[in-house]
Amino acid sequence: MRRAIILVLIILGTSCIGLGLWLTTATPVAAQEGELDDAEYVSSDTCSDCHRNLVRSLSEQPHGLALQDSERDKDLILADFDQGADLRMVQFPGEDAPRPFDEDDIVYVIGAGKYVQRYLYEVDRRVYAVLPAEWDVAAGVWRPYLLAETWPDPAYDFTTNCAGCHVTGLDVERGRWEDDGVMCEACHGPGSVHAEVADDAGGRPNDEELVEIHNAIVVSPDAQVCGQCHALGNQPFPVDYRPGGVLVHEDGYALVSEEDTSAFYGTGHARLSNMQYNEWIASGHATAFETMSASPNAQAECLTCHSGDYLFTERIRGIYDDGDLSGPVPDSLTLETASMGITCTVCHSPHTAEDEEFNLTSAPYEMCTSCHRNTELVNPLHHPVVEMFEGQAIIDGVVGVPSAHFSEEDGPRCVTCHMTSVEAGGFALANHTWKPIIPGEDDAPPDSCSGCHTDLNSADLQSLVDDTQADVRSRLSIAFARVASIAAPAAGSDAEALYQRAVAALTFVQGDGSMGVHNYAYADALLDQVSVMLTELSVPGATLEPTEAPAPTATPSIDRAAAVAVERSVTSGFRPMTVILIGLVAFILLAGTFVFVRQARRQSQETLR
């Protein structure tokens, strides 16, 4: 009988061990996440086995053309070698005298040719140096590209200083990479696990296998993915970063300080190129989700304009709806599951907007005004910027007055002032702070106004902005004080209708946030009419301290945010149930051992007797 009990305990323990191991391996999402840390780069050739059109399209875009093999095709070199010989003069290793470099010395082209092209010379096997002159594509001239007093110099070493943002799957120590250019795995992470899971599933994967396949690769709107290259930090590029991880951390990559005047203007705009991420993290877009979540009025519908990961998920769901992806459709995100503000992929999409300049998901004005407009979700009026700018009628008795900017054919629009091009590292680049550059600011790049208003100097333009905002802010404060002094009119009366129109007009001017800059003529007309309406409603003798209107939305009064670090949680693969079973197994085995030893002792004693 006792032997039977022992046998049962052993069988039960073995079964529990098997069940525990099965639970450990039968959780596809957790297992895949753990395995992604060990994934390896496999090159876009492997990706093209299933994603041929995407790979081909990407290879023809600026990202894919970030590094081009000119030994295969010399036509990739756009430079004119009949000029600039003095700037191209170098002393090549092993040669007796300096000479201008020419196209035969070039093995790779750096850049797609939108702004400049730079060129690589192979100093030794897999050792490349950037040549000390660049071709200005727009101007059609050579310019010096001086990083050190002599050439070659470690400052010109391509692998350690540049390659991380011009190739994919870089091995710095070996000087090798998987793909020329910024290809699939630069943004989606190493694809070996993804490819293996897809191969194992075969040509007709079921829903569970499709979920496994999708979870075995990073598909994320996280701005850190873009920030690995579109940022300036303490290293030429973040060597240890992989998509899905954390870009900025104490022991590794750090962004350049906002107090560094060599990198930033006093206005917070970048002085150097490829600093879009540095600017973005200081903007209201980066904190849009956090700001909305803190509001007592927060609701799921707000995610449309406050959450980049919500919008990204909806875009993915649309691909399923179109039949271009199969398997279980991901759930829409909620206030509890969303986590990101307005990230890069809200405005840029290298896959769905491959034919658009800068891969914009829609025309800039359409994109901005899709969110910077009134919404019925929140009362009273909520940031009615487009309504003010276009002069849309808001209340009876005041005809809408389009702004001078909006009325002008091909006139200024949102990005003209809020993304003014700034001279950054030799290029004119759209700033990503979304803050207008005010004419009177110190240590500032060329302002947002002078490019068009050439008849006024900076002092005049600054006075115009100051006077406009001071006038509107003062009139708003006085009008709100007058409103507060008026007794609530009887419900349904003419007085109540008049009161509501006055409040609506004031809320509209205040909610626009520009204090008259977006459309002074319309703001002036509304405030004039409000004054007339309040005179009809006013109670003589009432006094109240005026209320201060909010600062313009273009310059939010919030501290600059730290880098938005979204770290994907990676589980160990052991779920709580597995731990419980392991504990149960240990108990059963100990019990079995105890019974077995006790039985053996009794048998021994009986033998001795």
XYZ file of C-alpha atoms in Angstrom:
609
model
C 0.000 0.000 0.000
C 2.767 2.392 0.969
C 4.599 1.655 -2.267
C 1.454 2.497 -4.184
C 1.238 5.838 -2.347
C 4.868 6.593 -3.175
C 4.307 5.694 -6.820
C 1.249 7.972 -6.981
C 3.201 10.849 -5.415
C 6.042 10.428 -7.909
C 3.640 10.314 -10.866
C 1.784 13.385 -9.542
C 5.048 15.289 -9.043
C 6.271 14.427 -12.522
C 2.937 15.538 -13.991
C 3.116 18.849 -12.149
C 6.644 19.411 -13.429
C 5.460 18.785 -16.979
C 2.477 21.073 -16.514
C 4.700 23.807 -15.100
C 7.090 23.561 -18.016
C 4.171 23.670 -20.449
C 2.796 26.815 -18.811
C 6.224 28.391 -19.019
C 6.488 27.797 -22.742
C 2.841 28.119 -23.716
C 2.571 31.873 -23.151
C 3.479 33.218 -26.573
C 3.490 36.953 -25.791
C 5.676 36.715 -22.696
C 7.997 34.208 -24.271
C 8.410 36.275 -27.392
C 9.146 39.420 -25.394
C 11.862 37.633 -23.459
C 13.336 36.192 -26.625
C 13.437 39.592 -28.341
C 16.349 40.574 -26.112
C 18.405 37.852 -27.814
C 17.130 38.531 -31.327
C 19.679 39.177 -34.075
C 19.639 41.334 -37.193
C 18.816 39.415 -40.349
C 18.749 42.198 -43.018
C 15.963 43.582 -45.174
C 16.509 40.739 -47.664
C 14.911 38.431 -45.105
C 12.124 40.953 -44.482
C 11.364 41.132 -48.191
C 10.439 37.458 -48.247
C 7.078 38.527 -46.805
C 7.136 42.334 -47.053
C 8.539 42.836 -50.546
C 6.620 46.008 -51.438
C 7.367 47.693 -48.112
C 11.077 46.939 -48.394
C 11.260 48.154 -51.978
C 9.414 51.378 -51.119
C 11.591 52.039 -48.061
C 14.797 51.470 -50.004
C 13.830 54.311 -52.356
C 13.109 56.837 -49.605
C 15.594 59.116 -47.787
C 15.843 56.694 -44.863
C 16.788 53.829 -47.132
C 19.194 56.074 -49.043
C 21.070 57.249 -45.946
C 24.086 55.249 -47.193
C 24.531 54.181 -50.809
C 27.131 51.906 -52.354
C 28.701 54.017 -55.111
C 31.097 51.273 -56.191
C 28.064 49.555 -57.671
C 26.731 52.722 -59.290
C 28.845 55.874 -59.737
C 25.746 57.779 -60.898
C 24.709 57.969 -57.246
C 27.399 60.628 -56.813
C 25.790 64.008 -57.568
C 28.885 66.179 -57.129
C 30.630 68.128 -59.894
C 34.346 67.311 -59.857
C 35.181 70.058 -62.331
C 35.059 72.535 -59.448
C 36.229 72.776 -55.845
C 39.627 71.158 -56.338
C 41.147 73.245 -53.547
C 38.491 72.114 -51.067
C 38.929 68.470 -52.076
C 42.704 68.484 -51.565
C 43.801 65.653 -49.227
C 46.900 63.644 -48.422
C 45.937 60.006 -48.949
C 47.776 57.385 -46.880
C 50.565 55.775 -48.875
C 50.684 58.533 -51.517
C 53.582 60.946 -51.963
C 51.716 64.225 -52.430
C 48.287 65.741 -51.690
C 45.679 65.741 -54.476
C 41.953 66.468 -54.863
C 39.847 63.398 -54.219
C 37.635 62.310 -57.102
C 34.789 59.882 -57.689
C 37.173 56.934 -58.011
C 38.186 57.431 -54.372
C 34.595 57.221 -53.172
C 33.159 53.878 -52.066
C 29.959 55.084 -50.367
C 27.667 58.108 -50.575
C 26.257 59.436 -47.303
C 22.783 60.926 -47.658
C 19.911 60.825 -50.116
C 20.948 64.089 -51.737
C 18.187 66.316 -50.387
C 20.565 68.742 -48.673
C 24.170 67.571 -49.020
C 26.128 64.513 -49.985
C 29.191 63.390 -48.092
C 31.539 60.663 -49.232
C 33.452 57.727 -47.764
C 36.970 56.578 -48.535
C 38.088 53.066 -47.562
C 41.262 53.608 -45.517
C 41.662 49.911 -44.799
C 39.500 46.805 -45.021
C 36.141 47.779 -43.439
C 37.669 51.024 -42.135
C 36.016 54.057 -43.699
C 36.740 57.755 -43.347
C 34.443 60.615 -44.315
C 36.201 62.850 -46.837
C 36.734 66.483 -45.690
C 34.543 68.205 -48.297
C 30.798 67.884 -48.953
C 28.623 68.608 -51.968
C 25.862 71.152 -51.345
C 23.114 69.697 -53.537
C 20.834 72.748 -53.456
C 23.536 75.319 -54.169
C 25.559 73.091 -56.503
C 28.889 73.880 -54.842
C 31.552 72.177 -52.762
C 31.889 73.155 -49.106
C 34.544 72.214 -46.566
C 33.591 69.559 -44.026
C 36.220 70.046 -41.348
C 36.105 67.951 -38.186
C 39.801 68.019 -37.302
C 42.997 69.833 -38.270
C 44.213 66.927 -40.362
C 42.745 64.149 -42.460
C 42.491 61.260 -41.830
C 41.718 61.658 -38.130
C 39.552 59.666 -35.679
C 36.951 62.425 -35.946
C 36.332 61.337 -39.559
C 35.911 57.640 -38.712
C 32.571 56.601 -40.163
C 31.886 53.517 -38.039
C 32.291 55.168 -34.647
C 30.885 58.603 -35.472
C 28.217 58.208 -38.143
C 27.294 54.643 -39.016
C 24.690 54.111 -36.293
C 22.301 56.459 -38.086
C 23.177 55.539 -41.667
C 23.145 51.743 -41.581
C 21.090 48.975 -39.986
C 22.371 46.194 -37.733
C 25.708 47.821 -36.955
C 28.474 45.882 -35.208
C 30.834 48.678 -34.189
C 33.656 46.409 -33.061
C 33.780 44.454 -36.331
C 32.952 47.426 -38.570
C 30.135 45.479 -40.224
C 26.432 46.038 -40.754
C 23.477 44.180 -42.251
C 21.960 46.894 -44.467
C 23.154 50.074 -46.069
C 20.737 52.827 -45.069
C 18.044 52.997 -42.395
C 16.010 49.915 -43.196
C 13.352 47.781 -41.476
C 15.193 46.622 -38.362
C 16.437 50.107 -37.518
C 12.895 50.935 -36.377
C 11.415 47.495 -35.699
C 14.404 45.952 -33.942
C 16.303 42.749 -34.791
C 14.050 40.413 -36.749
C 15.472 36.928 -36.256
C 12.809 35.795 -33.767
C 10.046 37.285 -35.921
C 11.350 35.460 -38.987
C 11.779 32.157 -37.130
C 8.272 32.275 -35.663
C 6.841 33.071 -39.103
C 8.793 30.210 -40.682
C 7.625 27.789 -38.005
C 4.002 28.821 -38.562
C 4.190 28.039 -42.280
C 2.046 29.456 -45.042
C -1.330 29.141 -43.260
C -0.840 30.352 -39.671
C -3.802 30.204 -37.313
C -4.874 33.147 -35.146
C -2.684 32.155 -32.225
C 0.355 31.843 -34.467
C -0.403 35.208 -36.066
C -0.453 36.825 -32.633
C 2.913 35.207 -31.928
C 4.327 36.492 -35.205
C 3.104 40.037 -34.559
C 4.407 40.027 -30.996
C 7.861 38.892 -32.119
C 8.738 42.278 -33.649
C 8.537 45.867 -32.396
C 5.764 47.890 -34.011
C 5.511 51.046 -31.948
C 4.787 54.783 -32.252
C 7.316 55.476 -29.495
C 9.202 58.699 -30.294
C 12.362 57.148 -28.857
C 12.614 55.002 -31.992
C 13.029 58.182 -34.037
C 15.038 59.849 -31.292
C 17.862 57.313 -31.608
C 19.001 59.323 -34.638
C 17.016 62.563 -34.584
C 18.591 63.703 -31.328
C 21.831 65.190 -30.056
C 23.383 63.508 -27.046
C 26.580 62.624 -25.239
C 27.472 59.997 -27.868
C 27.475 60.239 -31.672
C 24.629 57.717 -31.567
C 23.191 55.455 -28.826
C 25.192 52.261 -29.332
C 23.178 50.169 -26.850
C 19.672 51.221 -27.906
C 17.233 48.875 -29.604
C 13.649 49.730 -30.541
C 11.341 48.833 -27.687
C 13.907 49.814 -25.055
C 14.756 53.034 -23.242
C 16.792 55.602 -25.137
C 17.986 57.843 -22.306
C 19.265 56.303 -19.082
C 21.755 57.138 -16.359
C 24.545 54.787 -17.360
C 24.390 55.338 -21.115
C 22.990 57.742 -23.626
C 21.938 61.200 -22.427
C 20.529 64.146 -24.343
C 22.564 67.322 -24.525
C 21.584 69.778 -21.807
C 19.023 72.434 -22.653
C 21.418 74.894 -21.023
C 24.102 74.136 -23.614
C 24.225 77.320 -25.682
C 26.259 75.609 -28.387
C 23.246 73.360 -29.053
C 20.272 75.583 -28.203
C 19.271 79.160 -28.790
C 18.003 81.069 -25.776
C 14.491 80.538 -27.150
C 14.804 76.750 -26.806
C 15.154 76.157 -30.556
C 17.929 73.872 -31.788
C 21.134 75.313 -33.243
C 22.299 72.008 -34.736
C 20.801 69.515 -37.148
C 19.033 66.265 -36.220
C 17.701 67.656 -32.917
C 14.005 67.120 -33.581
C 13.674 64.793 -30.586
C 15.419 67.288 -28.289
C 12.891 69.927 -29.326
C 9.903 67.589 -29.229
C 10.356 66.522 -25.601
C 10.148 70.201 -24.593
C 6.857 70.687 -26.433
C 3.203 70.405 -25.499
C 2.868 67.552 -27.982
C 5.128 65.329 -25.878
C 3.014 65.871 -22.759
C -0.388 65.941 -24.485
C -1.565 62.660 -22.949
C -0.299 63.550 -19.496
C -1.984 66.954 -19.655
C -5.306 65.500 -20.804
C -5.238 62.701 -18.236
C -4.871 65.218 -15.417
C -8.066 66.987 -16.463
C -11.330 66.156 -14.680
C -12.953 66.321 -18.133
C -10.744 63.551 -19.579
C -12.685 61.009 -21.618
C -11.920 58.359 -24.214
C -12.789 60.629 -27.144
C -9.984 62.982 -26.112
C -7.413 60.347 -27.097
C -7.923 61.266 -30.756
C -5.932 64.465 -30.227
C -3.907 63.611 -27.138
C -2.498 60.108 -27.645
C -0.080 59.006 -30.331
C -0.317 55.330 -29.427
C -4.123 55.471 -29.606
C -3.954 56.955 -33.117
C -1.290 54.463 -34.162
C -3.397 51.546 -32.954
C -6.397 52.876 -34.858
C -4.247 53.090 -38.001
C -3.216 49.451 -37.498
C -6.849 48.456 -36.959
C -7.657 50.151 -40.256
C -5.096 47.956 -42.011
C -6.886 44.899 -40.621
C -10.221 46.308 -41.787
C -8.787 46.766 -45.289
C -7.774 43.120 -45.357
C -4.027 43.814 -45.523
C -3.414 42.157 -42.148
C -5.023 38.984 -40.846
C -5.541 37.542 -37.414
C -7.156 38.933 -34.262
C -7.642 42.705 -34.529
C -5.966 44.618 -31.672
C -8.267 46.378 -29.242
C -8.558 50.151 -29.296
C -6.612 51.814 -26.505
C -8.388 53.452 -23.589
C -7.551 56.110 -21.020
C -6.101 53.280 -18.931
C -4.043 51.581 -21.662
C -2.798 54.558 -23.687
C 0.477 56.110 -22.517
C 2.023 58.389 -25.143
C 1.498 61.968 -26.183
C 1.542 63.173 -29.776
C 4.575 61.351 -31.163
C 6.351 61.473 -34.510
C 4.168 58.863 -36.217
C 1.041 61.001 -35.793
C 2.391 63.359 -38.462
C 4.925 61.159 -40.277
C 4.458 57.683 -41.715
C 7.219 56.238 -43.914
C 4.944 53.374 -45.014
C 1.510 54.922 -45.580
C 2.783 58.319 -46.758
C 5.850 57.280 -48.722
C 5.093 59.640 -51.616
C 4.570 62.745 -49.448
C 7.298 65.210 -48.564
C 8.702 64.347 -45.124
C 6.286 61.360 -45.159
C 3.513 63.600 -43.802
C 0.258 61.775 -43.181
C -1.755 64.698 -44.608
C -1.336 68.313 -45.716
C 0.133 70.391 -42.861
C -2.825 72.769 -42.460
C -5.311 69.906 -42.515
C -3.203 68.023 -39.990
C -2.916 70.915 -37.518
C -6.534 71.996 -37.711
C -7.846 68.457 -37.238
C -7.058 68.927 -33.528
C -6.506 72.637 -32.954
C -10.191 73.412 -33.240
C -13.274 73.501 -31.067
C -14.819 70.248 -29.895
C -18.208 69.610 -28.379
C -16.651 67.178 -25.915
C -15.708 69.960 -23.517
C -17.743 73.004 -22.546
C -17.229 75.857 -22.932
C -15.371 76.259 -26.232
C -12.157 74.243 -26.291
C -9.179 75.761 -28.176
C -11.128 77.116 -31.194
C -7.960 78.080 -33.077
C -9.088 77.290 -36.629
C -12.436 79.020 -36.045
C -10.619 82.195 -34.988
C -8.012 82.032 -37.756
C -10.588 81.461 -40.492
C -13.071 83.901 -38.973
C -15.971 81.485 -38.609
C -19.168 83.035 -37.245
C -19.686 82.141 -33.577
C -22.511 84.358 -32.283
C -25.467 86.141 -33.808
C -24.835 89.803 -34.474
C -21.127 89.473 -35.374
C -20.165 88.509 -38.898
C -17.114 86.279 -39.106
C -13.946 88.101 -40.166
C -11.230 85.888 -41.750
C -7.720 86.824 -40.682
C -5.453 88.680 -43.073
C -3.132 85.652 -43.107
C -5.935 83.228 -43.966
C -7.384 85.524 -46.641
C -4.079 85.868 -48.451
C -3.714 83.412 -51.320
C -0.876 81.052 -50.403
C -0.575 83.113 -47.240
C 0.933 82.050 -43.921
C -0.536 79.005 -42.255
C 0.159 77.197 -38.970
C 3.634 75.883 -39.817
C 4.759 79.267 -41.175
C 4.880 80.683 -37.668
C 4.853 77.630 -35.398
C 7.445 75.611 -37.327
C 9.562 78.426 -38.673
C 12.644 77.111 -40.445
C 15.732 77.615 -38.301
C 19.336 77.609 -39.436
C 20.597 74.444 -37.767
C 23.990 72.973 -38.532
C 24.087 74.584 -41.956
C 20.555 73.565 -42.937
C 17.231 75.385 -42.744
C 15.083 72.944 -40.763
C 11.527 73.214 -39.461
C 11.629 73.556 -35.694
C 9.773 70.981 -33.594
C 9.091 73.104 -30.513
C 6.024 74.539 -32.290
C 6.821 77.844 -30.611
C 6.802 80.972 -32.798
C 10.060 82.880 -32.703
C 9.044 86.284 -31.349
C 10.878 89.262 -32.908
C 12.164 90.788 -29.657
C 13.610 87.663 -28.049
C 17.299 87.559 -27.146
C 19.662 84.914 -28.529
C 17.118 83.828 -31.098
C 17.195 82.589 -34.691
C 15.484 84.725 -37.351
C 11.963 85.384 -36.087
C 8.666 84.094 -37.457
C 7.446 87.496 -38.635
C 10.250 89.348 -40.423
C 10.393 86.988 -43.384
C 7.049 88.352 -44.597
C 6.756 91.730 -42.864
C 9.828 93.220 -44.466
C 8.457 96.777 -44.084
C 8.816 96.617 -40.283
C 11.904 96.157 -38.183
C 12.112 93.723 -35.277
C 11.300 96.380 -32.678
C 8.163 97.435 -34.558
C 7.035 93.823 -34.941
C 7.609 93.094 -31.261
C 5.614 96.206 -30.319
C 2.791 95.044 -32.585
C 2.659 91.636 -30.881
C 2.906 93.140 -27.384
C 0.276 95.812 -28.011
C -2.132 93.348 -29.628
C -1.925 90.850 -26.784
C -2.018 93.510 -24.065
C -5.130 95.078 -25.597
C -7.019 91.786 -25.935
C -5.946 90.481 -22.523
C -7.010 93.706 -20.810
C -10.390 93.828 -22.546
C -11.011 90.178 -21.733
C -10.238 90.728 -18.052
C -12.552 93.710 -17.826
C -15.329 91.930 -19.714
C -15.140 88.797 -17.523
C -15.289 91.010 -14.433
C -18.408 92.672 -15.795
C -19.976 89.293 -16.532
C -19.304 88.175 -12.953
C -21.091 91.257 -11.659
C -24.322 90.567 -13.546
C -27.119 88.684 -11.848
C -28.137 85.524 -13.672
C -30.979 86.397 -16.068
C -34.259 84.512 -15.910
C -34.223 81.203 -17.752
C -35.631 81.444 -21.262
C -35.620 85.227 -21.278
C -34.123 87.473 -23.968
C -31.649 88.638 -21.357
C -30.434 85.085 -20.839
C -29.879 84.613 -24.583
C -27.934 87.876 -24.675
C -25.904 86.798 -21.642
C -25.040 83.444 -23.224
C -23.913 85.111 -26.470
C -21.619 87.442 -24.533
C -20.090 84.575 -22.566
C -19.658 82.508 -25.729
C -17.826 85.352 -27.471
C -15.493 85.928 -24.513
C -14.788 82.211 -24.129
C -14.057 82.000 -27.843
C -11.489 84.811 -27.777
C -9.906 83.470 -24.602
C -9.912 79.827 -25.742
C -8.116 80.639 -29.000
C -5.130 81.416 -26.794
C -3.257 83.795 -29.091
C -4.687 86.940 -27.464
C -5.516 88.430 -30.832
C -2.448 87.417 -32.830
C -4.293 84.786 -34.878
C -6.962 87.279 -35.976
C -7.059 90.661 -34.274
C -9.782 92.095 -36.511
C -12.234 89.368 -35.506
C -11.246 89.428 -31.818
C -11.690 93.204 -31.824
C -15.154 92.972 -33.416
C -16.278 90.332 -30.916
C -15.010 92.262 -27.896
C -16.677 95.429 -29.146
C -19.996 93.605 -29.479
C -19.560 92.006 -26.038
C -19.133 95.483 -24.554
C -22.448 96.549 -26.107
C -24.220 93.417 -24.864
C -22.861 93.757 -21.337
C -23.973 97.382 -21.222
C -27.503 96.186 -21.824
C -27.161 93.617 -19.056
C -24.921 95.387 -16.558
C -25.709 96.213 -12.953
C -24.264 99.644 -12.058
C -21.913 99.828 -9.118
C -20.705 96.239 -9.147
C -16.958 95.805 -8.711
C -14.817 92.670 -8.988
C -11.136 91.962 -9.436
C -10.451 91.143 -13.110
C -9.373 87.599 -13.935
C -6.125 86.937 -15.752
C -6.544 85.307 -19.156
C -4.435 82.220 -19.903
C -1.146 82.406 -21.733
C -1.214 81.722 -25.489
C -1.395 78.039 -26.362
C 1.702 78.430 -28.532
C 3.828 78.884 -25.406
C 2.436 76.555 -22.729
C 3.419 77.486 -19.185
C 4.744 74.064 -18.232
C 8.196 72.838 -17.305
C 10.054 71.140 -20.079
C 9.399 67.441 -19.951
C 12.070 64.857 -19.467
C 12.538 62.316 -22.257
C 9.377 60.275 -22.672
C 10.751 56.860 -21.867
C 8.348 54.036 -22.522
C 10.013 50.788 -21.530
C 8.375 47.608 -22.694
C 7.933 45.227 -19.803
C 9.684 41.943 -20.428
C 8.449 39.036 -18.365
C 10.615 36.198 -17.171
C 8.309 33.582 -18.644
C 7.237 32.261 -15.177
C 3.673 33.119 -14.338
C 2.291 33.018 -10.761
C 0.562 29.687 -11.484
C 3.901 28.230 -12.566
C 5.528 29.310 -9.299
C 2.675 27.733 -7.310
C 3.044 24.463 -9.207
C 6.790 24.403 -8.675
C 6.184 24.871 -4.942
C 3.583 22.095 -4.984
C 5.995 19.791 -6.802
C 8.710 20.467 -4.222
C 6.275 19.695 -1.401
C 5.088 16.466 -3.031
C 8.649 15.275 -3.705
C 9.684 16.040 -0.127
C 6.631 14.191 1.175
C 7.411 11.241 -1.107
C 11.021 11.202 0.050
C 9.959 11.285 3.693
C 7.543 8.393 3.236
C 10.104 6.403 1.223
C 12.865 6.860 3.830
C 10.527 5.993 6.666
C 9.363 2.840 4.883
C 12.964 1.803 4.193
C 13.859 2.170 7.891
C 10.973 0.001 8.993
C 11.894 -2.701 6.513
C 15.499 -2.587 7.739
C 14.456 -2.913 11.366
C 12.154 -5.825 10.560
C 15.053 -7.576 8.769
C 17.338 -7.172 11.783
C 14.729 -8.721 14.013
